[in-house]
PDB file of N, CA and C in Angstrom:
ATOM      1  N   MET A 210      83.563  91.606  94.736  1.00 90.00           N
ATOM      2  CA  MET A 210      83.625  91.642  96.183  1.00 90.00           C
ATOM      3  C   MET A 210      82.233  91.953  96.734  1.00 90.00           C
ATOM      4  N   GLU A 211      81.947  91.344  97.840  1.00 94.00           N
ATOM      5  CA  GLU A 211      80.686  91.618  98.518  1.00 94.00           C
ATOM      6  C   GLU A 211      80.916  91.569 100.025  1.00 94.00           C
ATOM      7  N   ILE A 212      80.000  92.154 100.765  1.00 96.00           N
ATOM      8  CA  ILE A 212      80.094  92.140 102.226  1.00 96.00           C
ATOM      9  C   ILE A 212      79.272  90.962 102.733  1.00 96.00           C
ATOM     10  N   VAL A 213      79.932  90.084 103.504  1.00 97.00           N
ATOM     11  CA  VAL A 213      79.305  88.870 104.016  1.00 97.00           C
ATOM     12  C   VAL A 213      79.639  88.702 105.494  1.00 97.00           C
ATOM     13  N   ILE A 214      78.857  87.879 106.172  1.00 97.00           N
ATOM     14  CA  ILE A 214      79.145  87.543 107.571  1.00 97.00           C
ATOM     15  C   ILE A 214      80.015  86.296 107.573  1.00 97.00           C
ATOM     16  N   SER A 215      81.073  86.344 108.386  1.00 97.00           N
ATOM     17  CA  SER A 215      82.037  85.256 108.441  1.00 97.00           C
ATOM     18  C   SER A 215      82.451  84.984 109.881  1.00 97.00           C
ATOM     19  N   LEU A 216      82.725  83.722 110.168  1.00 97.00           N
ATOM     20  CA  LEU A 216      83.308  83.332 111.443  1.00 97.00           C
ATOM     21  C   LEU A 216      84.815  83.242 111.225  1.00 97.00           C
ATOM     22  N   LEU A 217      85.552  84.060 111.962  1.00 97.00           N
ATOM     23  CA  LEU A 217      87.004  84.134 111.810  1.00 97.00           C
ATOM     24  C   LEU A 217      87.688  83.405 112.963  1.00 97.00           C
ATOM     25  N   MET A 218      88.749  82.663 112.677  1.00 97.00           N
ATOM     26  CA  MET A 218      89.510  81.959 113.705  1.00 97.00           C
ATOM     27  C   MET A 218      90.924  82.533 113.753  1.00 97.00           C
ATOM     28  N   PHE A 219      91.342  82.921 114.951  1.00 97.00           N
ATOM     29  CA  PHE A 219      92.668  83.483 115.164  1.00 97.00           C
ATOM     30  C   PHE A 219      93.475  82.561 116.066  1.00 97.00           C
ATOM     31  N   LEU A 220      94.757  82.393 115.735  1.00 96.00           N
ATOM     32  CA  LEU A 220      95.674  81.587 116.545  1.00 96.00           C
ATOM     33  C   LEU A 220      96.940  82.378 116.830  1.00 96.00           C
ATOM     34  N   GLY A 221      97.592  82.037 117.939  1.00 93.00           N
ATOM     35  CA  GLY A 221      98.898  82.607 118.248  1.00 93.00           C
ATOM     36  C   GLY A 221      98.833  83.862 119.078  1.00 93.00           C
ATOM     37  N   GLU A 222     100.024  84.357 119.384  1.00 91.00           N
ATOM     38  CA  GLU A 222     100.172  85.588 120.162  1.00 91.00           C
ATOM     39  C   GLU A 222     101.258  86.422 119.510  1.00 91.00           C
ATOM     40  N   PRO A 223     101.004  87.491 118.854  1.00 94.00           N
ATOM     41  CA  PRO A 223      99.680  88.114 118.682  1.00 94.00           C
ATOM     42  C   PRO A 223      98.794  87.282 117.758  1.00 94.00           C
ATOM     43  N   PRO A 224      97.475  87.414 117.922  1.00 94.00           N
ATOM     44  CA  PRO A 224      96.543  86.609 117.120  1.00 94.00           C
ATOM     45  C   PRO A 224      96.693  86.871 115.618  1.00 94.00           C
ATOM     46  N   ILE A 225      96.729  85.776 114.852  1.00 95.00           N
ATOM     47  CA  ILE A 225      96.838  85.847 113.394  1.00 95.00           C
ATOM     48  C   ILE A 225      95.656  85.084 112.794  1.00 95.00           C
ATOM     49  N   LEU A 226      94.992  85.694 111.820  1.00 95.00           N
ATOM     50  CA  LEU A 226      93.864  85.054 111.155  1.00 95.00           C
ATOM     51  C   LEU A 226      94.331  83.793 110.434  1.00 95.00           C
ATOM     52  N   LYS A 227      93.756  82.652 110.795  1.00 95.00           N
ATOM     53  CA  LYS A 227      94.145  81.378 110.196  1.00 95.00           C
ATOM     54  C   LYS A 227      93.059  80.792 109.306  1.00 95.00           C
ATOM     55  N   GLU A 228      91.792  80.993 109.676  1.00 95.00           N
ATOM     56  CA  GLU A 228      90.691  80.419 108.905  1.00 95.00           C
ATOM     57  C   GLU A 228      89.507  81.364 108.918  1.00 95.00           C
ATOM     58  N   HIS A 229      88.644  81.204 107.914  1.00 95.00           N
ATOM     59  CA  HIS A 229      87.401  81.965 107.850  1.00 95.00           C
ATOM     60  C   HIS A 229      86.327  81.070 107.270  1.00 95.00           C
ATOM     61  N   LEU A 230      85.115  81.232 107.765  1.00 95.00           N
ATOM     62  CA  LEU A 230      84.002  80.394 107.342  1.00 95.00           C
ATOM     63  C   LEU A 230      82.844  81.278 106.913  1.00 95.00           C
ATOM     64  N   PHE A 231      82.345  81.063 105.715  1.00 96.00           N
ATOM     65  CA  PHE A 231      81.192  81.782 105.184  1.00 96.00           C
ATOM     66  C   PHE A 231      79.940  81.296 105.903  1.00 96.00           C
ATOM     67  N   ILE A 232      79.139  82.224 106.416  1.00 96.00           N
ATOM     68  CA  ILE A 232      77.881  81.873 107.072  1.00 96.00           C
ATOM     69  C   ILE A 232      76.787  81.903 106.009  1.00 96.00           C
ATOM     70  N   LYS A 233      76.253  80.734 105.669  1.00 94.00           N
ATOM     71  CA  LYS A 233      75.358  80.600 104.523  1.00 94.00           C
ATOM     72  C   LYS A 233      74.082  81.421 104.639  1.00 94.00           C
ATOM     73  N   ASP A 234      73.451  81.452 105.815  1.00 95.00           N
ATOM     74  CA  ASP A 234      72.183  82.188 105.911  1.00 95.00           C
ATOM     75  C   ASP A 234      72.378  83.681 106.195  1.00 95.00           C
ATOM     76  N   GLN A 235      73.629  84.102 106.365  1.00 94.00           N
ATOM     77  CA  GLN A 235      73.985  85.514 106.559  1.00 94.00           C
ATOM     78  C   GLN A 235      73.278  86.151 107.753  1.00 94.00           C
ATOM     79  N   LYS A 236      73.110  85.381 108.820  1.00 96.00           N
ATOM     80  CA  LYS A 236      72.533  85.881 110.067  1.00 96.00           C
ATOM     81  C   LYS A 236      73.622  85.906 111.126  1.00 96.00           C
ATOM     82  N   MET A 237      73.750  87.039 111.800  1.00 97.00           N
ATOM     83  CA  MET A 237      74.750  87.168 112.856  1.00 97.00           C
ATOM     84  C   MET A 237      74.453  86.180 113.986  1.00 97.00           C
ATOM     85  N   SER A 238      73.181  85.913 114.258  1.00 97.00           N
ATOM     86  CA  SER A 238      72.832  84.975 115.333  1.00 97.00           C
ATOM     87  C   SER A 238      73.365  83.569 115.040  1.00 97.00           C
ATOM     88  N   THR A 239      73.346  83.159 113.788  1.00 97.00           N
ATOM     89  CA  THR A 239      73.895  81.857 113.405  1.00 97.00           C
ATOM     90  C   THR A 239      75.398  81.831 113.652  1.00 97.00           C
ATOM     91  N   CYS A 240      76.080  82.906 113.274  1.00 98.00           N
ATOM     92  CA  CYS A 240      77.525  82.988 113.471  1.00 98.00           C
ATOM     93  C   CYS A 240      77.868  82.947 114.957  1.00 98.00           C
ATOM     94  N   LEU A 241      77.133  83.679 115.768  1.00 98.00           N
ATOM     95  CA  LEU A 241      77.410  83.705 117.209  1.00 98.00           C
ATOM     96  C   LEU A 241      77.201  82.335 117.850  1.00 98.00           C
ATOM     97  N   LYS A 242      76.196  81.613 117.381  1.00 97.00           N
ATOM     98  CA  LYS A 242      75.959  80.257 117.888  1.00 97.00           C
ATOM     99  C   LYS A 242      77.142  79.347 117.532  1.00 97.00           C
ATOM    100  N   MET A 243      77.610  79.444 116.285  1.00 96.00           N
ATOM    101  CA  MET A 243      78.758  78.644 115.862  1.00 96.00           C
ATOM    102  C   MET A 243      80.015  79.046 116.633  1.00 96.00           C
ATOM    103  N   LYS A 244      80.150  80.312 116.942  1.00 97.00           N
ATOM    104  CA  LYS A 244      81.297  80.811 117.718  1.00 97.00           C
ATOM    105  C   LYS A 244      81.314  80.180 119.112  1.00 97.00           C
ATOM    106  N   ARG A 245      80.154  80.174 119.774  1.00 96.00           N
ATOM    107  CA  ARG A 245      80.072  79.591 121.123  1.00 96.00           C
ATOM    108  C   ARG A 245      80.436  78.105 121.105  1.00 96.00           C
ATOM    109  N   ILE A 246      79.938  77.379 120.116  1.00 95.00           N
ATOM    110  CA  ILE A 246      80.242  75.951 120.005  1.00 95.00           C
ATOM    111  C   ILE A 246      81.733  75.743 119.760  1.00 95.00           C
ATOM    112  N   SER A 247      82.321  76.546 118.879  1.00 95.00           N
ATOM    113  CA  SER A 247      83.745  76.416 118.551  1.00 95.00           C
ATOM    114  C   SER A 247      84.630  76.722 119.743  1.00 95.00           C
ATOM    115  N   GLU A 248      84.281  77.730 120.526  1.00 94.00           N
ATOM    116  CA  GLU A 248      85.106  78.111 121.672  1.00 94.00           C
ATOM    117  C   GLU A 248      85.105  77.059 122.766  1.00 94.00           C
ATOM    118  N   ARG A 249      84.064  76.251 122.830  1.00 94.00           N
ATOM    119  CA  ARG A 249      84.012  75.193 123.842  1.00 94.00           C
ATOM    120  C   ARG A 249      85.032  74.091 123.582  1.00 94.00           C
ATOM    121  N   SER A 250      85.358  73.881 122.316  1.00 90.00           N
ATOM    122  CA  SER A 250      86.215  72.747 121.970  1.00 90.00           C
ATOM    123  C   SER A 250      87.581  73.160 121.425  1.00 90.00           C
ATOM    124  N   SER A 251      87.973  74.427 121.636  1.00 91.00           N
ATOM    125  CA  SER A 251      89.220  74.899 121.056  1.00 91.00           C
ATOM    126  C   SER A 251      89.827  76.012 121.904  1.00 91.00           C
ATOM    127  N   ASN A 252      91.131  76.171 121.789  1.00 90.00           N
ATOM    128  CA  ASN A 252      91.803  77.271 122.471  1.00 90.00           C
ATOM    129  C   ASN A 252      91.982  78.479 121.557  1.00 90.00           C
ATOM    130  N   ALA A 253      91.519  78.369 120.333  1.00 95.00           N
ATOM    131  CA  ALA A 253      91.622  79.480 119.384  1.00 95.00           C
ATOM    132  C   ALA A 253      90.638  80.582 119.775  1.00 95.00           C
ATOM    133  N   LYS A 254      90.883  81.777 119.248  1.00 96.00           N
ATOM    134  CA  LYS A 254      89.959  82.889 119.448  1.00 96.00           C
ATOM    135  C   LYS A 254      89.103  83.009 118.195  1.00 96.00           C
ATOM    136  N   TYR A 255      87.802  83.240 118.386  1.00 97.00           N
ATOM    137  CA  TYR A 255      86.868  83.336 117.279  1.00 97.00           C
ATOM    138  C   TYR A 255      86.180  84.692 117.306  1.00 97.00           C
ATOM    139  N   GLN A 256      85.797  85.151 116.122  1.00 97.00           N
ATOM    140  CA  GLN A 256      85.104  86.431 116.018  1.00 97.00           C
ATOM    141  C   GLN A 256      84.142  86.370 114.832  1.00 97.00           C
ATOM    142  N   CYS A 257      82.935  86.867 115.028  1.00 98.00           N
ATOM    143  CA  CYS A 257      81.983  87.024 113.934  1.00 98.00           C
ATOM    144  C   CYS A 257      82.131  88.444 113.413  1.00 98.00           C
ATOM    145  N   ALA A 258      82.165  88.572 112.087  1.00 97.00           N
ATOM    146  CA  ALA A 258      82.356  89.901 111.508  1.00 97.00           C
ATOM    147  C   ALA A 258      81.767  89.975 110.112  1.00 97.00           C
ATOM    148  N   LYS A 259      81.395  91.197 109.749  1.00 97.00           N
ATOM    149  CA  LYS A 259      81.051  91.474 108.361  1.00 97.00           C
ATOM    150  C   LYS A 259      82.361  91.805 107.668  1.00 97.00           C
ATOM    151  N   VAL A 260      82.663  91.077 106.602  1.00 96.00           N
ATOM    152  CA  VAL A 260      83.921  91.271 105.896  1.00 96.00           C
ATOM    153  C   VAL A 260      83.656  91.477 104.410  1.00 96.00           C
ATOM    154  N   LYS A 261      84.571  92.172 103.771  1.00 97.00           N
ATOM    155  CA  LYS A 261      84.526  92.325 102.322  1.00 97.00           C
ATOM    156  C   LYS A 261      85.301  91.162 101.748  1.00 97.00           C
ATOM    157  N   ALA A 262      84.613  90.305 100.968  1.00 95.00           N
ATOM    158  CA  ALA A 262      85.238  89.065 100.518  1.00 95.00           C
ATOM    159  C   ALA A 262      84.839  88.710  99.094  1.00 95.00           C
ATOM    160  N   VAL A 263      85.676  87.887  98.490  1.00 94.00           N
ATOM    161  CA  VAL A 263      85.349  87.264  97.213  1.00 94.00           C
ATOM    162  C   VAL A 263      84.745  85.904  97.559  1.00 94.00           C
ATOM    163  N   VAL A 264      83.505  85.675  97.140  1.00 94.00           N
ATOM    164  CA  VAL A 264      82.793  84.441  97.461  1.00 94.00           C
ATOM    165  C   VAL A 264      82.502  83.684  96.167  1.00 94.00           C
ATOM    166  N   GLN A 265      82.778  82.369  96.192  1.00 94.00           N
ATOM    167  CA  GLN A 265      82.505  81.529  95.039  1.00 94.00           C
ATOM    168  C   GLN A 265      81.972  80.195  95.540  1.00 94.00           C
ATOM    169  N   ASP A 266      80.826  79.776  95.056  1.00 93.00           N
ATOM    170  CA  ASP A 266      80.197  78.505  95.466  1.00 93.00           C
ATOM    171  C   ASP A 266      80.045  78.421  96.983  1.00 93.00           C
ATOM    172  N   ASN A 267      79.561  79.500  97.608  1.00 90.00           N
ATOM    173  CA  ASN A 267      79.351  79.568  99.060  1.00 90.00           C
ATOM    174  C   ASN A 267      80.625  79.335  99.868  1.00 90.00           C
ATOM    175  N   LYS A 268      81.768  79.717  99.306  1.00 93.00           N
ATOM    176  CA  LYS A 268      83.039  79.644 100.024  1.00 93.00           C
ATOM    177  C   LYS A 268      83.770  80.967  99.848  1.00 93.00           C
ATOM    178  N   ILE A 269      84.421  81.408 100.911  1.00 93.00           N
ATOM    179  CA  ILE A 269      85.210  82.631 100.833  1.00 93.00           C
ATOM    180  C   ILE A 269      86.537  82.290 100.187  1.00 93.00           C
ATOM    181  N   ILE A 270      86.827  82.970  99.086  1.00 93.00           N
ATOM    182  CA  ILE A 270      88.088  82.768  98.375  1.00 93.00           C
ATOM    183  C   ILE A 270      89.167  83.660  98.975  1.00 93.00           C
ATOM    184  N   SER A 271      88.807  84.927  99.233  1.00 92.00           N
ATOM    185  CA  SER A 271      89.765  85.846  99.858  1.00 92.00           C
ATOM    186  C   SER A 271      89.030  86.949 100.579  1.00 92.00           C
ATOM    187  N   ILE A 272      89.682  87.513 101.576  1.00 92.00           N
ATOM    188  CA  ILE A 272      89.155  88.618 102.389  1.00 92.00           C
ATOM    189  C   ILE A 272      90.062  89.815 102.202  1.00 92.00           C
ATOM    190  N   SER A 273      89.443  90.989 102.083  1.00 85.00           N
ATOM    191  CA  SER A 273      90.276  92.191 102.014  1.00 85.00           C
ATOM    192  C   SER A 273      89.933  93.154 103.123  1.00 85.00           C
TER     193      SER A 273
END
């Protein structure tokens, strides 16, 4: 497990985590930029966060 920056997508009411995206350069500014772009084209809620995750081949396998 390692701590990484991830863009999280929540759907529904109450919000439920549906997807997570590993931010390759591990910069919060990159995640926030992707969040703004995603919110323009979707009704989902997005959040950038540092998460404890299992990462393999630059993909998040699981979050704890």
